Coordinates of C-alpha atoms in Angstrom, one line a residue:
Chain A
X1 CA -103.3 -23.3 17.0
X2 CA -102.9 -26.8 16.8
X3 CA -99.3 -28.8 16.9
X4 CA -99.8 -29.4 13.5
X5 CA -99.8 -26.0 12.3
X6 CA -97.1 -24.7 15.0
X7 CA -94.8 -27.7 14.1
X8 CA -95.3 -26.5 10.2
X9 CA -94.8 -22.3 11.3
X10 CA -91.4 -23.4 12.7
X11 CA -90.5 -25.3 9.2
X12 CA -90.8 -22.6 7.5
X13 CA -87.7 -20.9 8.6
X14 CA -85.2 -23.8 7.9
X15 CA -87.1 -24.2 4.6
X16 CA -86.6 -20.9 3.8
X17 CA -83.3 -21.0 4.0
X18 CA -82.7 -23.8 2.8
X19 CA -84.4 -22.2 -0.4
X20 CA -81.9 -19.4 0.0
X21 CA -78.5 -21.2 1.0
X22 CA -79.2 -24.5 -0.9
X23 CA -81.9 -23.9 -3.7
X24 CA -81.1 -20.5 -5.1
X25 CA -77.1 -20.7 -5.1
X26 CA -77.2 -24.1 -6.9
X27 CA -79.8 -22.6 -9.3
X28 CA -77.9 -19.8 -9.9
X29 CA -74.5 -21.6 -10.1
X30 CA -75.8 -24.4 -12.1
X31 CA -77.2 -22.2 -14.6
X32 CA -74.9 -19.6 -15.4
X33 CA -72.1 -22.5 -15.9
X34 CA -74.4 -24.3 -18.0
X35 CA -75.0 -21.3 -20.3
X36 CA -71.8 -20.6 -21.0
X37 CA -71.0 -24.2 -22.1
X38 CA -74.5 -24.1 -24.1
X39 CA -72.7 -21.1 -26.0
X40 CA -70.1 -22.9 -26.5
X41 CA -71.9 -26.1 -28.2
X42 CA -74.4 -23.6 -30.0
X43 CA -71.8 -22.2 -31.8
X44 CA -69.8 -25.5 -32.1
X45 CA -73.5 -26.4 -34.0
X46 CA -73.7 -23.8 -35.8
X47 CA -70.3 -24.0 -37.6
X48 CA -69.1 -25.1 -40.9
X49 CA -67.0 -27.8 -39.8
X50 CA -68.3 -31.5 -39.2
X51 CA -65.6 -32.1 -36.4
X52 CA -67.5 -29.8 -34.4
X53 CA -70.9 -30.2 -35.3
X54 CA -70.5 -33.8 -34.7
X55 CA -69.8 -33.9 -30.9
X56 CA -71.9 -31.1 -30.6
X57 CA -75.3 -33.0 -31.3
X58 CA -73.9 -36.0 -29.9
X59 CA -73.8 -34.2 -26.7
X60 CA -77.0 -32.6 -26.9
X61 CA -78.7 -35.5 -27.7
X62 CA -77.3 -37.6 -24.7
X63 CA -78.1 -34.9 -22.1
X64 CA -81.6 -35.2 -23.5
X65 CA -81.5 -38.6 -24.1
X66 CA -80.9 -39.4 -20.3
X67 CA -83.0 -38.6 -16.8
X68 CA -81.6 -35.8 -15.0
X69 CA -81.5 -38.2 -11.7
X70 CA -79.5 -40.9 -13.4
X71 CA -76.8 -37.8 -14.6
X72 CA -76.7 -36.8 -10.9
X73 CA -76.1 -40.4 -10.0
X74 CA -73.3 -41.2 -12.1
X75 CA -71.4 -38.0 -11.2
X76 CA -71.7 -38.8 -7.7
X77 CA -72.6 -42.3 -7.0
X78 CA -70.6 -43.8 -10.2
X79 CA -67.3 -41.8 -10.3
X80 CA -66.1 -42.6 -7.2
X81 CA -66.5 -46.2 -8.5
X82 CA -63.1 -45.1 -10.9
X83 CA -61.8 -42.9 -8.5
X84 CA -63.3 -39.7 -8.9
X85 CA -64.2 -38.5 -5.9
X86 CA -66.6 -35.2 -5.7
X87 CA -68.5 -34.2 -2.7
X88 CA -72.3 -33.3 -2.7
X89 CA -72.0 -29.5 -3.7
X90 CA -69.8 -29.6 -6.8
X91 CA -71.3 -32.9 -8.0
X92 CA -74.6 -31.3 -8.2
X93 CA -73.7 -28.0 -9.5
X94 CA -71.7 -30.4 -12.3
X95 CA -74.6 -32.5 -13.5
X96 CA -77.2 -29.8 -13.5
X97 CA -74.7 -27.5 -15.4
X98 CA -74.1 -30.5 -18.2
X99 CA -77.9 -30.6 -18.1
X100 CA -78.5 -27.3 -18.5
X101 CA -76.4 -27.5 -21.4
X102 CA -77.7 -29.4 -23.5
X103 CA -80.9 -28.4 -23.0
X104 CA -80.2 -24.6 -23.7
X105 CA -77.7 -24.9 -26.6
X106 CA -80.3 -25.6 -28.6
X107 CA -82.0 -22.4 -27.2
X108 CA -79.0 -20.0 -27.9
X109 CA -78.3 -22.1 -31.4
X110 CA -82.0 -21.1 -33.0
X111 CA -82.0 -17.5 -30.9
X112 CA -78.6 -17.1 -33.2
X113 CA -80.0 -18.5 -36.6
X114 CA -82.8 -16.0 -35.6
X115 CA -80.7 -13.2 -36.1
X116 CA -80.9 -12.0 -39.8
X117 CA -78.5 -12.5 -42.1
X118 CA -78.1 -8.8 -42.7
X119 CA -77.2 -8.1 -39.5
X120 CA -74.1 -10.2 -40.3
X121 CA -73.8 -8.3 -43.8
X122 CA -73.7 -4.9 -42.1
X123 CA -71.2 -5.8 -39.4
X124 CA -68.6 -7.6 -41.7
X125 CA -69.2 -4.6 -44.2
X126 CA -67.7 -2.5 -41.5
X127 CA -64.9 -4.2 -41.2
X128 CA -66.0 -6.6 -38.2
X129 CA -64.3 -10.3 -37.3
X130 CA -66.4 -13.2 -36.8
X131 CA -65.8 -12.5 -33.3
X132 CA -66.5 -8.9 -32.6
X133 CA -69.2 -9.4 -35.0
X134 CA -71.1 -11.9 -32.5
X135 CA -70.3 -10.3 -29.1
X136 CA -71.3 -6.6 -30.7
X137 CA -74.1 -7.8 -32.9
X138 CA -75.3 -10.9 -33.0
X139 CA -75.7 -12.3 -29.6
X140 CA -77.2 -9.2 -27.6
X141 CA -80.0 -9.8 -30.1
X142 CA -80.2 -13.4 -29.4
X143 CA -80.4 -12.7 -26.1
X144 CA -83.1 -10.9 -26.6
X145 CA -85.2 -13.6 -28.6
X146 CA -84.0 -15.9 -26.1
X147 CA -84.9 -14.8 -22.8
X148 CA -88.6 -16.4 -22.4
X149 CA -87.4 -20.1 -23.4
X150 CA -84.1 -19.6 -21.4
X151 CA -86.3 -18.2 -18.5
X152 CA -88.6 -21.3 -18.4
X153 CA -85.1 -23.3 -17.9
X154 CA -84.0 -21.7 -15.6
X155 CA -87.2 -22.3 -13.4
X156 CA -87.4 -25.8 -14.5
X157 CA -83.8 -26.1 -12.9
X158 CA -85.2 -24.3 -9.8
X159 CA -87.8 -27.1 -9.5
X160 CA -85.4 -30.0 -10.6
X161 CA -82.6 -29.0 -8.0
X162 CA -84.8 -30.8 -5.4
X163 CA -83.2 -33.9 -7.1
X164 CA -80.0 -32.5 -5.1
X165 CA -81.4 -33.7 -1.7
X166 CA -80.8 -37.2 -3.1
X167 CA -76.8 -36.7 -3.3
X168 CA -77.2 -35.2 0.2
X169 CA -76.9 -31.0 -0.9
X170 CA -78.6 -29.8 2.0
X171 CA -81.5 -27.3 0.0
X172 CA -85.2 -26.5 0.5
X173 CA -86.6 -30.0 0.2
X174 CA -83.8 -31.9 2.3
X175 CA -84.9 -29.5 4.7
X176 CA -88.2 -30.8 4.2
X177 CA -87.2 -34.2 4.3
X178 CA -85.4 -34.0 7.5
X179 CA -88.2 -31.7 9.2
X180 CA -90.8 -34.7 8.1
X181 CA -89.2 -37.3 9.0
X182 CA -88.3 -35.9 12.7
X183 CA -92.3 -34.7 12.9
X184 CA -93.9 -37.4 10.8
X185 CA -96.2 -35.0 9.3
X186 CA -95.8 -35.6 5.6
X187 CA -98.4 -34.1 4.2
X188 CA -98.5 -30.7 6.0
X189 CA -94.6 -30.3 5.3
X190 CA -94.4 -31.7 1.7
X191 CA -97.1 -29.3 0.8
X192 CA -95.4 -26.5 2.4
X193 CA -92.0 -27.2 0.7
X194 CA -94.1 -27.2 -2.3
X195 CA -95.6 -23.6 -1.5
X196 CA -92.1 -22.6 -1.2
X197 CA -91.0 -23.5 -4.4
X198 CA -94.2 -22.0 -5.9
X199 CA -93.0 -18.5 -4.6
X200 CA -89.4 -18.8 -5.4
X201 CA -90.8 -19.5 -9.0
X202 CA -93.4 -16.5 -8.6
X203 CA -90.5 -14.4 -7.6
X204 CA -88.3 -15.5 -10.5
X205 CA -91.5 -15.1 -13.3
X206 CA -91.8 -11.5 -12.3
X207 CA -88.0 -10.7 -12.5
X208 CA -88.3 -12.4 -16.3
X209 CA -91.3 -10.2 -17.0
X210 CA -88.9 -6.9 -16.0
X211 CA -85.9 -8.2 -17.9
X212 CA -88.5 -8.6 -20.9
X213 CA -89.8 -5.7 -20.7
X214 CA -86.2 -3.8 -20.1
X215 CA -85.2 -5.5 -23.8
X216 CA -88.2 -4.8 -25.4
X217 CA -87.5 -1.3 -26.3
X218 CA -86.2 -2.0 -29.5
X219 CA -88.1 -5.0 -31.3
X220 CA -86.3 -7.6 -33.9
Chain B
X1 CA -63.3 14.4 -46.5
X2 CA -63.6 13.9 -49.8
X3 CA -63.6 17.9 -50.7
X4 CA -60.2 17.8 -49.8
X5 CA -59.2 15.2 -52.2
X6 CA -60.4 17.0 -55.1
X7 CA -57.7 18.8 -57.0
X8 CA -58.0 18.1 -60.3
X9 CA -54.7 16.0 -60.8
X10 CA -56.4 13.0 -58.6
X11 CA -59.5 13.5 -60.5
X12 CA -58.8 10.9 -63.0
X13 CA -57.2 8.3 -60.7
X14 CA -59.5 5.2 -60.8
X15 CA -60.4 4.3 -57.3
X16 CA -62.3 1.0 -58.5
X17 CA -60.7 -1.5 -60.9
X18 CA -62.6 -4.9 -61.5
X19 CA -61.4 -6.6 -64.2
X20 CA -62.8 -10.9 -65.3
X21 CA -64.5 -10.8 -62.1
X22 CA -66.3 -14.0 -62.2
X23 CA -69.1 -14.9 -59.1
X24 CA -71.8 -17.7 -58.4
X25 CA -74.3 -18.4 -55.6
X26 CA -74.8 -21.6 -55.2
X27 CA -73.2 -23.4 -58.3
X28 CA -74.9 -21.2 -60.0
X29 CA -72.7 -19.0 -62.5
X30 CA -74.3 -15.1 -62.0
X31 CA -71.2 -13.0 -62.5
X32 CA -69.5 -14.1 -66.3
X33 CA -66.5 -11.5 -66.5
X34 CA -67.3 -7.9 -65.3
X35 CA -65.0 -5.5 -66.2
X36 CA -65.4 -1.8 -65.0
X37 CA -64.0 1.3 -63.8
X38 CA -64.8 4.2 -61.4
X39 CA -62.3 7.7 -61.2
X40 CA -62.3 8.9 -58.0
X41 CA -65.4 11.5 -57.5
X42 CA -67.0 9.3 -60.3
X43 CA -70.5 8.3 -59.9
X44 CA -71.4 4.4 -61.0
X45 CA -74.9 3.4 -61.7
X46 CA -75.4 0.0 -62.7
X47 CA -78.9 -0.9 -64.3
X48 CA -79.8 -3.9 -65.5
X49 CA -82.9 -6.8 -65.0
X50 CA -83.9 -8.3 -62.1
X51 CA -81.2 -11.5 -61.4
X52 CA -78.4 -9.9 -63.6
X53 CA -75.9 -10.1 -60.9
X54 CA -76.5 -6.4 -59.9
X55 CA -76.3 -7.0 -56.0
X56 CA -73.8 -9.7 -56.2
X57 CA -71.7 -6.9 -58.2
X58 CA -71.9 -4.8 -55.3
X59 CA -71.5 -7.5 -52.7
X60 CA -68.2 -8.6 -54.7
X61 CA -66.9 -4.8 -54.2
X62 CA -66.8 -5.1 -50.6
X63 CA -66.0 -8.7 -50.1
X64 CA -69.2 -9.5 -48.7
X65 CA -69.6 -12.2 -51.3
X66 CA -65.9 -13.9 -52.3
X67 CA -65.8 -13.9 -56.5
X68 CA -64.4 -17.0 -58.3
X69 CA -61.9 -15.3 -60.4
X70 CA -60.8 -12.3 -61.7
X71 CA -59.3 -9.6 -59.7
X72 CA -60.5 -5.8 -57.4
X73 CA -58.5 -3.2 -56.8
X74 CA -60.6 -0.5 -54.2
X75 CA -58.9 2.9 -53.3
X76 CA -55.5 3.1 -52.5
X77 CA -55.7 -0.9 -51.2
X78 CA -53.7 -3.9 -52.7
X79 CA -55.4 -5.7 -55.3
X80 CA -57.1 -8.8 -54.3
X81 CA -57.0 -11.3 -57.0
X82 CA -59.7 -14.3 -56.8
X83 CA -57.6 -16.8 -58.9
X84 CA -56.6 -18.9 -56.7
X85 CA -57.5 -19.6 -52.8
X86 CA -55.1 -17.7 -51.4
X87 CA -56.2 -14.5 -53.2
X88 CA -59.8 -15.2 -51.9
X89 CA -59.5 -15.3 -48.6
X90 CA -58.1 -11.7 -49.4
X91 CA -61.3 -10.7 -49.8
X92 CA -62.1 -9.0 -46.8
X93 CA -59.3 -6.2 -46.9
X94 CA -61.7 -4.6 -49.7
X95 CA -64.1 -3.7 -46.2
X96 CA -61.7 -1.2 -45.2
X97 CA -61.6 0.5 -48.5
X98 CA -65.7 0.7 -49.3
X99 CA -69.0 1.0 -47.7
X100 CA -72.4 -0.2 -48.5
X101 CA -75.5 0.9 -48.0
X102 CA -78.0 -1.6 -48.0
X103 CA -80.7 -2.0 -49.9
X104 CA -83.2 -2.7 -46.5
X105 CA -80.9 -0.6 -44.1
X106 CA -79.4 -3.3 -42.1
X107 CA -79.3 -1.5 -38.9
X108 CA -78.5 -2.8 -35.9
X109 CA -81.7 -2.7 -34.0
X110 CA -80.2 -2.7 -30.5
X111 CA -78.3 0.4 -31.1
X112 CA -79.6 3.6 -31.2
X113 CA -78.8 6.2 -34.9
X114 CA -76.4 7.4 -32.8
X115 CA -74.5 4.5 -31.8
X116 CA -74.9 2.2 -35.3
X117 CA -73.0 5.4 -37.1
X118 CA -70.3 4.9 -34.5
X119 CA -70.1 1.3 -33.8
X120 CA -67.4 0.7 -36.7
X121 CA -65.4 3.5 -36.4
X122 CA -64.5 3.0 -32.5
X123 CA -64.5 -0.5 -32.5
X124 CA -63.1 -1.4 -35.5
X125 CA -61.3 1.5 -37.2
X126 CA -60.2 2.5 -33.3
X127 CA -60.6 5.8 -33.6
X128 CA -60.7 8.6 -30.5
X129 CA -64.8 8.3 -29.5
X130 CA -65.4 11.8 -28.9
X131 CA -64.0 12.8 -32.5
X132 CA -66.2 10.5 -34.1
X133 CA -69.3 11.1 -32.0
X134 CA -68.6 15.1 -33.5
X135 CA -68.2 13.5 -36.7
X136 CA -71.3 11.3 -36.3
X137 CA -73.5 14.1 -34.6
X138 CA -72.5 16.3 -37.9
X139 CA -73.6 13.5 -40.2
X140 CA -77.1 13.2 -38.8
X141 CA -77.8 16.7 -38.6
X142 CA -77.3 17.5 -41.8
X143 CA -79.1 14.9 -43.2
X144 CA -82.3 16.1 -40.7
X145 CA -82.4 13.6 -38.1
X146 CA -80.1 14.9 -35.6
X147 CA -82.8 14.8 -33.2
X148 CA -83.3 11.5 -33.4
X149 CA -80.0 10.1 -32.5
X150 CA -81.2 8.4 -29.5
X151 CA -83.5 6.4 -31.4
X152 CA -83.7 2.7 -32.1
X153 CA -84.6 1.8 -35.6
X154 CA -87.6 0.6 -35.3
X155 CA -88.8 4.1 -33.8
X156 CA -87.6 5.6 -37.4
X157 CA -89.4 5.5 -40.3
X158 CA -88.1 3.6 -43.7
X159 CA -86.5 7.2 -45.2
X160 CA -84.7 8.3 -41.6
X161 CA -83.0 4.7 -41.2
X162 CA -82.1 5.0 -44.9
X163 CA -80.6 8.6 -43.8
X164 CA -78.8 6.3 -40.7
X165 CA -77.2 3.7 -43.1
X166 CA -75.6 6.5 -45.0
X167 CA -74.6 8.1 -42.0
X168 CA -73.0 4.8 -40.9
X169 CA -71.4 4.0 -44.4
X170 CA -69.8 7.8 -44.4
X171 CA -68.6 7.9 -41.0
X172 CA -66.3 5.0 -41.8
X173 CA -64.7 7.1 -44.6
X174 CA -64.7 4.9 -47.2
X175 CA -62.6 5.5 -50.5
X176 CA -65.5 4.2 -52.0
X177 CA -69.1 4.3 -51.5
X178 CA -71.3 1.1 -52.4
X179 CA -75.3 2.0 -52.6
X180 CA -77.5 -0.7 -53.1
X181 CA -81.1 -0.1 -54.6
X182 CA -81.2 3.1 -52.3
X183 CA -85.3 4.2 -54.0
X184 CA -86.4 0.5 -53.7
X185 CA -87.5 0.4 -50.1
X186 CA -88.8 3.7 -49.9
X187 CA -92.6 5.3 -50.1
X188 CA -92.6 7.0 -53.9
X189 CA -93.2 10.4 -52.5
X190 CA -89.2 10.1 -50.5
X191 CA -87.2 9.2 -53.8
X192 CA -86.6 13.0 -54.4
X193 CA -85.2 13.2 -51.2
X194 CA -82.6 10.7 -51.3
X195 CA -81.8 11.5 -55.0
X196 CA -81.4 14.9 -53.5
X197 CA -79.0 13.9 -50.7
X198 CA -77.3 11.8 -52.9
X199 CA -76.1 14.1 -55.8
X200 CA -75.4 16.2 -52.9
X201 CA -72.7 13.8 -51.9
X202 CA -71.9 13.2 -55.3
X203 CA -71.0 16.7 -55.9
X204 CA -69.1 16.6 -52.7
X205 CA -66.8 14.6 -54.5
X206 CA -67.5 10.7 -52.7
X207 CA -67.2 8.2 -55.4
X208 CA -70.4 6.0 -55.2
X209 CA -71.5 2.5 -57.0
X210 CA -75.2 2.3 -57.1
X211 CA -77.5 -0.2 -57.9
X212 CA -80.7 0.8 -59.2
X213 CA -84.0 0.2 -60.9
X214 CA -84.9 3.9 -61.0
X215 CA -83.7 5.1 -64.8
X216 CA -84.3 8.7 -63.8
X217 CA -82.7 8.2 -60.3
X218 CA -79.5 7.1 -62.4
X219 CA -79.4 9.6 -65.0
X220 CA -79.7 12.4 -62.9
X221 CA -77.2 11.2 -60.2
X222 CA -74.6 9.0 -62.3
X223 CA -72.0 10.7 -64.5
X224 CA -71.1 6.7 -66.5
X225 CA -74.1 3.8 -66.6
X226 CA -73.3 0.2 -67.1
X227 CA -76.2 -2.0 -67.9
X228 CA -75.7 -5.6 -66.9
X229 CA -77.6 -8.4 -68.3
X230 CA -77.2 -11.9 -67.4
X231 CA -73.1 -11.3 -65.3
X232 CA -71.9 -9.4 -67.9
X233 CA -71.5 -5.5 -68.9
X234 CA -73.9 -5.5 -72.0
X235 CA -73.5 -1.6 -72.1
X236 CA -71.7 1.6 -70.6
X237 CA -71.3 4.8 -71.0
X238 CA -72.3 8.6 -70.0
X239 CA -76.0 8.6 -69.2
X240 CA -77.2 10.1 -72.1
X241 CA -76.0 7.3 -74.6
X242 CA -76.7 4.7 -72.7
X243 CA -80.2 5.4 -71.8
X244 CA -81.5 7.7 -75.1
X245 CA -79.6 6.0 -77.9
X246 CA -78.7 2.1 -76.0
X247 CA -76.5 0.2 -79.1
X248 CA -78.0 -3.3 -77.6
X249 CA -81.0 -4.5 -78.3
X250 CA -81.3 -6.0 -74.6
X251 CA -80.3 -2.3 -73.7
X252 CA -83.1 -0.7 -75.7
X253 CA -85.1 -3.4 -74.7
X254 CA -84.7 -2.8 -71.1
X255 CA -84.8 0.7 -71.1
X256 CA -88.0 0.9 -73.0
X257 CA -89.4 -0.8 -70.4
X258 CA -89.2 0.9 -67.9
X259 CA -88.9 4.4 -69.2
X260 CA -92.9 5.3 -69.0

């Protein structure tokens, strides 16, 4: 076996974990935040009241309005600038979850529209609140509907973490990075980072596939 | 249960009051002044056209749709006056006197039979869990689908989740019962069935409004008819006036119709 291929064998290991300390954790972190603030803003969408509508789609439309890389920059390279301070980890996990967001409320706000409005009829008949009605009723069937769209997030965030390497989060590609630059061979390394990702992803398309499957006993 | 309640003292007692009750949907004007009443044990049928305010009638009784003016009174709850804001936002106290059954079941298709009878009585009427899972088991059995009480809905036919939604609208034990177009949604050959199971629970002694098309469905099950035509009680009476000798012309009109 060639240097080459020996150099790239040894990669794999700090690339690995890197996927696994750095990657996955941020992923994870990232995207369960920026759910539960995209429930937040659906609802805020969804409701009667133009005081919260408003904000609502302002927000959404500036989080898709903007690059993902210049979000991560402000947070970390522009707040300091008025005296925010906030070191690599929790800047990342900050803009990705804002992200996230607003890409997803819009997600959770058609998954609930999607729900019939008889659903709603039948739980208020009972005697229901607003509240109970949507935790009991409501939103365990908009999970449902919105598990493949909120799936393909998720691994789009998987991907665009990489971006974290550029506000110095130590995760699969920095590894890369610091691997490639040591060795000088790009193209072997580069392509191997990207076969990493590719499995992660792979890994995380079959675990959607059994959580689809697990919800599909009953059908909307 | 009902059976208890039926010494003959209470038997005249209304347990449904609506008097003026004014509704629209969207601007537009479908309820004009209803007036009716229902004893307790008494058995409603309202008839009337297709867009006569029927549904909206029924959807008024348990505050699922907020009226513009007039005034409910539902078992032994307060009244709830639509008059004036206040009284409106009222409206949904009249849940925890009635029960509806709707019209295209309405289940929750997450639960199973099981759990979408019991959903409302332990989590909103907080009532012991293994009481009402007796209660509920009880309710399915003896309307024949007991063994399918781990079943979503969408693994029961049209005439077993019709069976569920009654299930679900009893176990809360409602003064009142509120059936909308209960023979609409079902295959020809299961409207004995459910007119079956529903003069069943007539007998029983629940007091039941019910919405239908059906002419035969509501003479055989209803002991007072009100016809409705365009938000307003055009007609009422025992079954036999109202449907063989109808004093409106809309009435006869109506009836003719569809008696065939």
């Amino acid at each position: 076996m060639s240097d080459g291929w020996t150099q790239a064998l040894h990669a794999l290991g700090p690339m690995i974990t890197g996927a696994l300390l750095g990657t996955v954790p941020l992923a994870l972190a990232s995207f369960s935040l920026g759910l539960a603030l995209a429930l937040g803003v659906a609802l805020m969408r969804l409701s009667r009241h133009r005081m919260l509508v408003a904000p609502a789609r302002a927000y959404v439309s500036v989080i898709r309005g903007t690059p993902l890389l210049v979000q991560l920059f402000v947070v970390f390279y522009g707040l300091p600038a008025v005296g925010i301070v906030i070191p690599p980890w929790p800047s990342a996990i900050l803009a990705f979850s804002l992200n996230v967001a607003g890409y997803t409320a819009e997600t959770v706000r058609a998954a609930v529209a999607a729900v019939p409005r008889g659903q709603w009829d039948a739980a208020y008949m009972m005697g229901m609140s607003h509240t109970m009605t949507l935790r009991k009723v409501v939103l365990p069937q908009a999970a449902r509907i919105a598990v493949p769209p909120l799936s393909n997030s998720f691994i789009a965030l998987v991907k665009d973490t990489s971006l974290a390497s550029l506000v110095l989060v130590t995760e699969l590609f920095r590894r890369a990075q610091q691997i490639a630059a040591f060795t000088q061979d790009f193209m072997r390394l580069y392509v191997e980072a990207a076969l990493v990702y590719w499995a992660v992803c792979l890994a995380l398309s079959a675990g959607q596939s059994a959580l689809e499957r697990r919800l599909t006993r009953y059908a909307i | 249960m009902p059976s208890e309640r039926l010494e003959p003292s209470t038997r005249r007692t209304p347990v449904l009051s609506v008097r003026g009750l004014r509704a629209s949907i969207a601007g537009r004007s479908v309820l004009r002044g209803v007036d009716l009443t229902v004893n307790r044990s008494g058995v409603l049928a309202v008839i009337g056209p297709s867009g006569s305010g029927k549904t909206t009638l029924l959807r008024c009784l348990n505050g699922l749709h907020v009226a513009d003016a007039g005034r409910i009174t539902a078992g032994t709850g307060p009244d709830v006056h639509f008059d004036d804001a206040a009284g409106r936002r009222d409206a949904p106290r009249l849940r925890h006197r009635s029960a509806m059954v709707f019209q295209h079941h309405n289940l929750f298709p997450h639960m199973t039979a099981m759990q979408n009878v019991c959903v409302g009585p332990i989590a909103v009427q907080r009532r012991a869990a293994d009481l009402v899972e007796q209660e509920a088991r009880a309710l399915l059995d003896r309307f024949g689908i007991g063994d399918r009480a781990s079943s979503y809905p969408n693994e029961l036919s049209g005439g077993q989740q019709q069976r569920v939604g009654l299930a679900r609208a009893l176990a809360l034990r409602p003064d009142l019962l509120l059936v909308d177009e209960p023979t609409s949604a079902l295959d020809p050959e299961l409207v004995g069935d459910v007119l079956q199971l529903m003069s069943e629970l007539a007998a029983e002694g629940w007091t039941m409004v019910v919405v239908t098309h059906e002419l035969a469905f509501a003479a055989d099950i209803a002991d007072h008819i009100a016809f409705l035509h365009e938000g307003r009680v055009l007609e009422e009476g025992p079954p036999g006036a109202v449907l063989r000798s109808p004093e409106h012309d809309r009435t006869r009109q109506f009836v003719a119709r569809l008696a065939h």
